[in-house]
GROMACS .gro file of C-alpha atoms in nm:
model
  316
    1UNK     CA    1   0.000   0.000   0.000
    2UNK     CA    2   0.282   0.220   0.083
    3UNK     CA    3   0.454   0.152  -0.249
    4UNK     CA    4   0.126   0.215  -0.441
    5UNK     CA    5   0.112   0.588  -0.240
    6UNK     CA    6   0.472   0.633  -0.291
    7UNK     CA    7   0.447   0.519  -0.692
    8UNK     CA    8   0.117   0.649  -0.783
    9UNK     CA    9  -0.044   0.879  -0.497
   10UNK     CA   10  -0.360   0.879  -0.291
   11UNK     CA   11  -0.591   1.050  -0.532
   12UNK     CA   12  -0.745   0.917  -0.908
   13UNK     CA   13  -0.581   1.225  -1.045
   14UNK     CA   14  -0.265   1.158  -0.917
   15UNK     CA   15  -0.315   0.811  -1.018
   16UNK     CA   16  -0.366   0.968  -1.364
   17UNK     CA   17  -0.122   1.260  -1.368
   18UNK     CA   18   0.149   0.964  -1.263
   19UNK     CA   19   0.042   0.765  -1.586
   20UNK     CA   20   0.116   1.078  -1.808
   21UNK     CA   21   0.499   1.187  -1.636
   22UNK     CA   22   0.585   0.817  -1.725
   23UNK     CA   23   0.459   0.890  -2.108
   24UNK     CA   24   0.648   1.208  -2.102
   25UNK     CA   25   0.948   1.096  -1.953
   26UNK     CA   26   0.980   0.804  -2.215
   27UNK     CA   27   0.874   1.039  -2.512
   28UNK     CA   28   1.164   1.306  -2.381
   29UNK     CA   29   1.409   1.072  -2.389
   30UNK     CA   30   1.346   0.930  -2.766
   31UNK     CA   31   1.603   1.074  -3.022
   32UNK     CA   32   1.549   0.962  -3.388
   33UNK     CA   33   1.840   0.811  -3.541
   34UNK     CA   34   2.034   0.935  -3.855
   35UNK     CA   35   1.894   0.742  -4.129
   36UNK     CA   36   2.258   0.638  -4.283
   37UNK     CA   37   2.311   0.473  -3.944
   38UNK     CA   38   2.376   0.130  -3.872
   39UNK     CA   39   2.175   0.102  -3.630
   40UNK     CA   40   1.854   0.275  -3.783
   41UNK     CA   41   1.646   0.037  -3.843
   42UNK     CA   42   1.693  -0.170  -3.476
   43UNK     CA   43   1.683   0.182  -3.305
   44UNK     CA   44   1.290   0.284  -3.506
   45UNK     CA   45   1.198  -0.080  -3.379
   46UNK     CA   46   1.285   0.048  -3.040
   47UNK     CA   47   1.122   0.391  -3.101
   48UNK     CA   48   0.781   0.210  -3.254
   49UNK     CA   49   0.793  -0.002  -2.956
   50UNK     CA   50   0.830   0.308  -2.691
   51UNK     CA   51   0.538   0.520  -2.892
   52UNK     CA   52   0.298   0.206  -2.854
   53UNK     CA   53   0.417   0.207  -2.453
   54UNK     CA   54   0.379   0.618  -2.416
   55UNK     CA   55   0.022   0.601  -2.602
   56UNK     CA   56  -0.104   0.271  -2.364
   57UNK     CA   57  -0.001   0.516  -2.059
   58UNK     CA   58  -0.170   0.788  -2.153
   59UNK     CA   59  -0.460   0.569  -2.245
   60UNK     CA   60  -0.426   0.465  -1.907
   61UNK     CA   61  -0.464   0.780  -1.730
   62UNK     CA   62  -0.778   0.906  -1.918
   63UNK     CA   63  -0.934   0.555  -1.831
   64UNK     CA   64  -0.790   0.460  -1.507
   65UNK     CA   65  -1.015   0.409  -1.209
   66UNK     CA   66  -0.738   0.343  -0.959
   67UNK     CA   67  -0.663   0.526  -0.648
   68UNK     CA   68  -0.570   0.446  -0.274
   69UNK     CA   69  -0.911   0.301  -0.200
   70UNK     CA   70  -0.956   0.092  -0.471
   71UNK     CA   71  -0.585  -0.082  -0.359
   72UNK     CA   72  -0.684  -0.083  -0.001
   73UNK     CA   73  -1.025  -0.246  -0.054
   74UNK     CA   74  -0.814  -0.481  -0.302
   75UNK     CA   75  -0.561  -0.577  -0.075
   76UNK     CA   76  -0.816  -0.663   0.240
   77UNK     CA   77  -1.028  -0.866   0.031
   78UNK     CA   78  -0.707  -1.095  -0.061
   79UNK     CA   79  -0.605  -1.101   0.319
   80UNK     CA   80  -0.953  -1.189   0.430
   81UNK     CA   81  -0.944  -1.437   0.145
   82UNK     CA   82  -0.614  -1.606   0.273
   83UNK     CA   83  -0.731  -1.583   0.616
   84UNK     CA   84  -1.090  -1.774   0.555
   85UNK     CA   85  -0.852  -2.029   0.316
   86UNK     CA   86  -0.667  -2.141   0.617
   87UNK     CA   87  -0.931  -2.195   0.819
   88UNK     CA   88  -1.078  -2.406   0.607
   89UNK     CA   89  -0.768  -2.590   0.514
   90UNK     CA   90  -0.768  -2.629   0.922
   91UNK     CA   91  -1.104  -2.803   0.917
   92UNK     CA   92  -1.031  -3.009   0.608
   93UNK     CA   93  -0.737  -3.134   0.815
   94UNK     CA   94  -0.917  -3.204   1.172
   95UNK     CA   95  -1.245  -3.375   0.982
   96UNK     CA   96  -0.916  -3.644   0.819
   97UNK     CA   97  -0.746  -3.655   1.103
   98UNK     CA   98  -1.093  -3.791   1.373
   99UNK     CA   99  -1.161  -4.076   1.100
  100UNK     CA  100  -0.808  -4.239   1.159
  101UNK     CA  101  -0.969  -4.378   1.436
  102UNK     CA  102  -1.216  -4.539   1.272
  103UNK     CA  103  -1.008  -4.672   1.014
  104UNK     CA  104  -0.777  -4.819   1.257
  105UNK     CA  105  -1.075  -5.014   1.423
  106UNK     CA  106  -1.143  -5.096   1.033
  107UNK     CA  107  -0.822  -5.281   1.052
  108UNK     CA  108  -0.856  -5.426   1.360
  109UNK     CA  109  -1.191  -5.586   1.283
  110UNK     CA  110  -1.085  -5.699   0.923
  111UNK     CA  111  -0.789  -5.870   1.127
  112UNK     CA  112  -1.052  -6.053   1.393
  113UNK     CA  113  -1.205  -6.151   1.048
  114UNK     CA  114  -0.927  -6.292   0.911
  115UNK     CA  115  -0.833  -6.517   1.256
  116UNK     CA  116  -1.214  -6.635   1.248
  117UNK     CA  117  -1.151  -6.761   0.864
  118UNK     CA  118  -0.887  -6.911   0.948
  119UNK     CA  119  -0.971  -7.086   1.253
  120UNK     CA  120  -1.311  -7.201   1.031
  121UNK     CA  121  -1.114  -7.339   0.803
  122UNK     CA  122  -0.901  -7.539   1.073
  123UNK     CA  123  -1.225  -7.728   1.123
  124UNK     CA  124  -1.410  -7.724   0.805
  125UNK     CA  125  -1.668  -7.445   0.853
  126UNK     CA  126  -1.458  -7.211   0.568
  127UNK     CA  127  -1.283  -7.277   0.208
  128UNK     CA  128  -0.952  -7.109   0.198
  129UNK     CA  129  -1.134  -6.876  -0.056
  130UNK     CA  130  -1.230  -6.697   0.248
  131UNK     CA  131  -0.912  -6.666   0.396
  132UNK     CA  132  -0.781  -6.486   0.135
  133UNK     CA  133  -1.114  -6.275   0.100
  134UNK     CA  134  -1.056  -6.177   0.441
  135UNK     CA  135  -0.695  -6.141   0.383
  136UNK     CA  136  -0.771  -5.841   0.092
  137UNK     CA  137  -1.007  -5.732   0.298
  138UNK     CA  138  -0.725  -5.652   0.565
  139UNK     CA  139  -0.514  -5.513   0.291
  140UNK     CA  140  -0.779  -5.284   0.185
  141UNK     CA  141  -0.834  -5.115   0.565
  142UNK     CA  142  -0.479  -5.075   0.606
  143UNK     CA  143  -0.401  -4.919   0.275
  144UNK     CA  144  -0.742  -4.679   0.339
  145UNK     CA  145  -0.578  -4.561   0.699
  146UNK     CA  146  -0.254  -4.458   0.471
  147UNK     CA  147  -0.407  -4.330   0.218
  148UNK     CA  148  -0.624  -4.111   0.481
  149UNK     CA  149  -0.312  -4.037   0.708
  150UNK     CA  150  -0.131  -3.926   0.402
  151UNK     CA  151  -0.383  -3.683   0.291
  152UNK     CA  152  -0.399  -3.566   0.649
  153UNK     CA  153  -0.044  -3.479   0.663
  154UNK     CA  154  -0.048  -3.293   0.318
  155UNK     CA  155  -0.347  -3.089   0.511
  156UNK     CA  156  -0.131  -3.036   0.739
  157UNK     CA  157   0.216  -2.910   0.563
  158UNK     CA  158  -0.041  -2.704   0.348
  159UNK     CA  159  -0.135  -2.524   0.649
  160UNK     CA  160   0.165  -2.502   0.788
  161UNK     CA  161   0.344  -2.336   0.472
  162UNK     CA  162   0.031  -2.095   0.490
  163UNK     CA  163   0.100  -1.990   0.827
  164UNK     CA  164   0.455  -1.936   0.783
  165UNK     CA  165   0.640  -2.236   0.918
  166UNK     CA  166   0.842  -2.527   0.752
  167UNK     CA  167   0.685  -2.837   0.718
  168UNK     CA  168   0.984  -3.016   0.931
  169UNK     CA  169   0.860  -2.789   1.226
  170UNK     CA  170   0.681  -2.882   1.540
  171UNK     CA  171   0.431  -2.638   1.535
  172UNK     CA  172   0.150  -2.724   1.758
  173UNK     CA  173  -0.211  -2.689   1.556
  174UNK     CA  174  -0.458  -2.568   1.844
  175UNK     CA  175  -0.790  -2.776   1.817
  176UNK     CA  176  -1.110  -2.631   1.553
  177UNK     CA  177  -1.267  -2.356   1.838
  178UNK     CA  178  -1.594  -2.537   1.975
  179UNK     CA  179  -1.896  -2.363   1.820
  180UNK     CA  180  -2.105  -2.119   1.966
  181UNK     CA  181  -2.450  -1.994   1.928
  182UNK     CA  182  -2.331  -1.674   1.734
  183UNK     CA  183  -2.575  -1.406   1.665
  184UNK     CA  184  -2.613  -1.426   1.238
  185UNK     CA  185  -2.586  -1.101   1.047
  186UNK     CA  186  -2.841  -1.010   0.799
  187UNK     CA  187  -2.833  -0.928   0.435
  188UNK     CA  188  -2.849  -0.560   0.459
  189UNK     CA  189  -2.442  -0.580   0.630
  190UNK     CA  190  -2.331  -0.815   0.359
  191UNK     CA  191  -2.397  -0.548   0.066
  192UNK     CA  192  -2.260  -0.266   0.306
  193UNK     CA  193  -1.915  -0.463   0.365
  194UNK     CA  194  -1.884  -0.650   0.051
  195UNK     CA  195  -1.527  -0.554  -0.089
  196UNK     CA  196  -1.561  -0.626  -0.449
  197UNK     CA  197  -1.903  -0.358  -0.444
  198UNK     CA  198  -1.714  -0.116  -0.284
  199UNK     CA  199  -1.453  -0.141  -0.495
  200UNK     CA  200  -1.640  -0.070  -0.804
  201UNK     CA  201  -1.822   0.166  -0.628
  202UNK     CA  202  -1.493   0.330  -0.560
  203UNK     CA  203  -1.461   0.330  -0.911
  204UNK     CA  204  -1.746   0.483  -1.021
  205UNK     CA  205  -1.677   0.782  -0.838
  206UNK     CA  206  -1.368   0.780  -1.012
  207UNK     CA  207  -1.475   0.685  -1.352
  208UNK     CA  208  -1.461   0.945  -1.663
  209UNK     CA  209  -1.689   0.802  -1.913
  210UNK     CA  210  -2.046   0.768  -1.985
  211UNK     CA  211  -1.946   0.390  -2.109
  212UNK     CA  212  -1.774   0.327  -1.791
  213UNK     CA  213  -2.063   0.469  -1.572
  214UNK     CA  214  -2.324   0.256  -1.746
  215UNK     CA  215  -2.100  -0.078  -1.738
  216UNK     CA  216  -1.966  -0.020  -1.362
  217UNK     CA  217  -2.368   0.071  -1.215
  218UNK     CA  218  -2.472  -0.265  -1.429
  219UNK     CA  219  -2.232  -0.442  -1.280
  220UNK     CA  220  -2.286  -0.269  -0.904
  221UNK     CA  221  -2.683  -0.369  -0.922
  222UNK     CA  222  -2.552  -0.716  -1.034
  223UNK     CA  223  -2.317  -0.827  -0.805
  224UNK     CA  224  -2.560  -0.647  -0.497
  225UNK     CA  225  -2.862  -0.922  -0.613
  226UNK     CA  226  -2.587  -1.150  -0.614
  227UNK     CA  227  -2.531  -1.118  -0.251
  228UNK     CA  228  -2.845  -1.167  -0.178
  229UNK     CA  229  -2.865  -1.431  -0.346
  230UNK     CA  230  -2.509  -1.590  -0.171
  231UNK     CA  231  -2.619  -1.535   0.156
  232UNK     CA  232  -2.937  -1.708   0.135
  233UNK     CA  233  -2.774  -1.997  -0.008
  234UNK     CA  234  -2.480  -1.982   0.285
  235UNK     CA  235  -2.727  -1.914   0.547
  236UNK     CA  236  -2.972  -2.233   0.413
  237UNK     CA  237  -2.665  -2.449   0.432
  238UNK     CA  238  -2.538  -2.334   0.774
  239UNK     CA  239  -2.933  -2.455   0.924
  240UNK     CA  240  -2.901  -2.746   0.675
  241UNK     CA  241  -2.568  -2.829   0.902
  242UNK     CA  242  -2.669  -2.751   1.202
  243UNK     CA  243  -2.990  -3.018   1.158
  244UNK     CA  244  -2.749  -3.270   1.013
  245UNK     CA  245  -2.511  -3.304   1.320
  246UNK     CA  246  -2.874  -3.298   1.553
  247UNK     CA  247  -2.952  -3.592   1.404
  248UNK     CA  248  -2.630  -3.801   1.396
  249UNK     CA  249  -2.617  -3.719   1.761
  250UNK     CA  250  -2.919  -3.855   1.806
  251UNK     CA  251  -2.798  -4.184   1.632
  252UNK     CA  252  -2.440  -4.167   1.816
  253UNK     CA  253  -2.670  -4.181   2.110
  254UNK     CA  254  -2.858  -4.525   2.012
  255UNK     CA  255  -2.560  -4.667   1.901
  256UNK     CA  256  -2.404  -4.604   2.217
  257UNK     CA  257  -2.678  -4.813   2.354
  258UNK     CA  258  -2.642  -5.081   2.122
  259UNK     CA  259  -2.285  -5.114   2.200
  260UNK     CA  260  -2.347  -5.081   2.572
  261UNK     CA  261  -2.612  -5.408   2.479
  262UNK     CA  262  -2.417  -5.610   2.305
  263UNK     CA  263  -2.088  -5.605   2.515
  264UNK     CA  264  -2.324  -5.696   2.845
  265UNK     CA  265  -2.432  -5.986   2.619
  266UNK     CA  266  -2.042  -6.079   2.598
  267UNK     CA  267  -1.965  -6.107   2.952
  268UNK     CA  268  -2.309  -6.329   2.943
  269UNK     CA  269  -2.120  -6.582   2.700
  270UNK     CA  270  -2.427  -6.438   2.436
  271UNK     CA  271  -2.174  -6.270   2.199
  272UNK     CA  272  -1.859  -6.315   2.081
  273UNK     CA  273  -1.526  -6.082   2.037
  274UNK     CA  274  -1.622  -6.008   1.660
  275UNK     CA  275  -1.933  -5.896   1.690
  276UNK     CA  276  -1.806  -5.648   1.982
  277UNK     CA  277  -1.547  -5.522   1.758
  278UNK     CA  278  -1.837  -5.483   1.450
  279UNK     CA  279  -2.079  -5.295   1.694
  280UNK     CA  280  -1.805  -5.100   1.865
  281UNK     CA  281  -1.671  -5.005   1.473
  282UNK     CA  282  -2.057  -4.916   1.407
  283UNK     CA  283  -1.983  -4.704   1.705
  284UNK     CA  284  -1.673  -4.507   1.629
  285UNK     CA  285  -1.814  -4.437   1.272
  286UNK     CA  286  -2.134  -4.262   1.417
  287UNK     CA  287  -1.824  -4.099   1.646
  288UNK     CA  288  -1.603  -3.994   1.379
  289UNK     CA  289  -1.954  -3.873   1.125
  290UNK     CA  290  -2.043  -3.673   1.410
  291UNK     CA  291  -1.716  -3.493   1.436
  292UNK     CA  292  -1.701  -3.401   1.089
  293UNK     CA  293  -2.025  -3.274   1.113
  294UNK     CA  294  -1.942  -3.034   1.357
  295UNK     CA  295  -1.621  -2.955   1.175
  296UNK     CA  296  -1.865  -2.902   0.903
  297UNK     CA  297  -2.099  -2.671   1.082
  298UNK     CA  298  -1.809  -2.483   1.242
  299UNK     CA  299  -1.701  -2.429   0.824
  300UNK     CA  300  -2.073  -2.326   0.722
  301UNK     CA  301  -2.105  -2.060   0.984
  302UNK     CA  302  -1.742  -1.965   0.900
  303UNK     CA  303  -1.833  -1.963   0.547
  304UNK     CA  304  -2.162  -1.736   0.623
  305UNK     CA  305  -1.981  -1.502   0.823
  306UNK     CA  306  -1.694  -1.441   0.539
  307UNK     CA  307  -1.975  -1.377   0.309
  308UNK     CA  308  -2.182  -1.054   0.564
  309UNK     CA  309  -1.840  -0.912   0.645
  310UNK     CA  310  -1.744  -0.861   0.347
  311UNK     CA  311  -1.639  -1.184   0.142
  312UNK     CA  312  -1.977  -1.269  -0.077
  313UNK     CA  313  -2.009  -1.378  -0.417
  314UNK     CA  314  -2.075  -1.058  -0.599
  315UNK     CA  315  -2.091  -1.328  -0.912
  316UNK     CA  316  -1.790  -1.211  -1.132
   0.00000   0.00000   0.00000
């Protein structure tokens, strides 16, 4: 920002007056070339080339709707950008990271299934056809907990490069802040803050032409529908969330039970190790989907909140 004031000014006139010193300072310093010269034709090449430059500047400061504003508004959209980015990056990362646990009871009960092949087919209850189903089947849950441990780990270097530390560091990531019942904004701040309307709007103030008045209020009655529009849709989603992770409490809840149930049946000699290890893999899935739906509730109302303070899609 300082550059830009130091380069250009604070004004749109400045911003245009500094367009036209750069086209006379280039057209000053042009000296035609004696025709018998060597070095004639290279040196009108140059010349054409510096013309062409000098006339796109001072096309540029009859037309330019730049000033201090417009680079200001510019430059906190991109940080607020980067800064909603990373949060998200730090929810895709948590919602991988809580199903490793499932996964790892994946294993664990493809393992209990391989053991009960086997010892079926120790007594003839099993073909070895089922051993080595079971065996890919224990292949397949480990390589799924790599595959989602990798990607968890790429989350994470992502987010650490984005928050200015190597990827060999030891940066501690702080957990995803519990949600709270935040009060929602309403439409009417979303079009007040929104960055990319008040950077055209900016511009219209600043703009010379009757064509660039016409295209810049078209585009300013647009984007504010647009808004609207976004917020709706991020506000629908947010209450869409909010009912999903209701109800998969709800079912974390009865599966609890059912777990609870079936291990009391155990220690009754009514139920064996495997089917503990199914129920209590039913159990940490309805665990883990409940997780990641509050991850994904925390990233709708983070997503909402973007869009009223400033971050909605004007639809450009």
């Amino acid at each position: 920002m300082q550059q830009f004031t130091r380069d250009y000014g604070r004004k749109n006139s400045q911003v245009s007056q500094s367009y036209r010193d750069m086209a006379e300072k280039i057209e000053d310093s042009l000296t035609e070339p004696e025709p018998d010269s060597m070095t004639y034709v290279p040196m009108m090449a140059s010349i054409a080339q510096s013309r062409a430059t000098i006339n796109n500047l001072k096309n540029s400061a009859d037309t330019t709707l730049e000033d201090y504003e417009v680079q200001y508004f510019t430059y906190e959209s991109a940080r607020l950008s980067l800064v909603q980015n990373t949060k998200a990056l730090m929810i895709s990362y948590y919602s991988k990271d809580v199903s490793k646990e499932a996964l790892q009871k994946a294993v664990e009960v493809a393992e209990l299934n391989l053991a009960n092949a086997q010892a079926r087919v120790a007594v003839g209850m099993a073909t070895n056809l089922d051993v080595l189903s079971a065996k890919e089947a224990v292949i397949k849950a480990n390589k799924t907990l790599s595959d989602q441990s990798n990607a968890a780990l790429a989350d994470r270097d992502k987010l650490l490069i984005m928050t200015g530390f190597k990827t060999d560091s030891q940066a501690n990531i702080g957990l995803v802040p519990v949600l709270s019942e935040e009060e929602l904004q309403d439409i009417k701040k979303a079009v007040e803050e929104n960055y990319a309307l008040k950077i055209n709007k900016r511009k219209l103030g600043n703009a010379k032409s009757d064509t660039q008045i016409k295209s810049l209020n078209s585009t300013i009655s647009s984007g504010t529908e647009n808004i609207k529009a976004n917020v709706q849709t991020l506000h629908k989603n947010l209450v869409n969330a909010k009912d999903k992770l209701n109800l998969l409490k709800a079912e974390l809840e009865l599966s609890s039970k059912d777990l609870e149930t079936i291990r009391q049946k155990k220690n009754l000699g009514m139920a064996t190790q495997l089917e503990v290890a199914n129920k209590e893999l039913e159990n940490i899935k309805k665990n883990t989907e409940k997780k990641q739906a509050e991850l994904a509730l925390r990233l709708a109302l983070e997503n909402y909140n973007s869009a009223v303070n400033g971050l909605a899609s004007v639809g450009q």
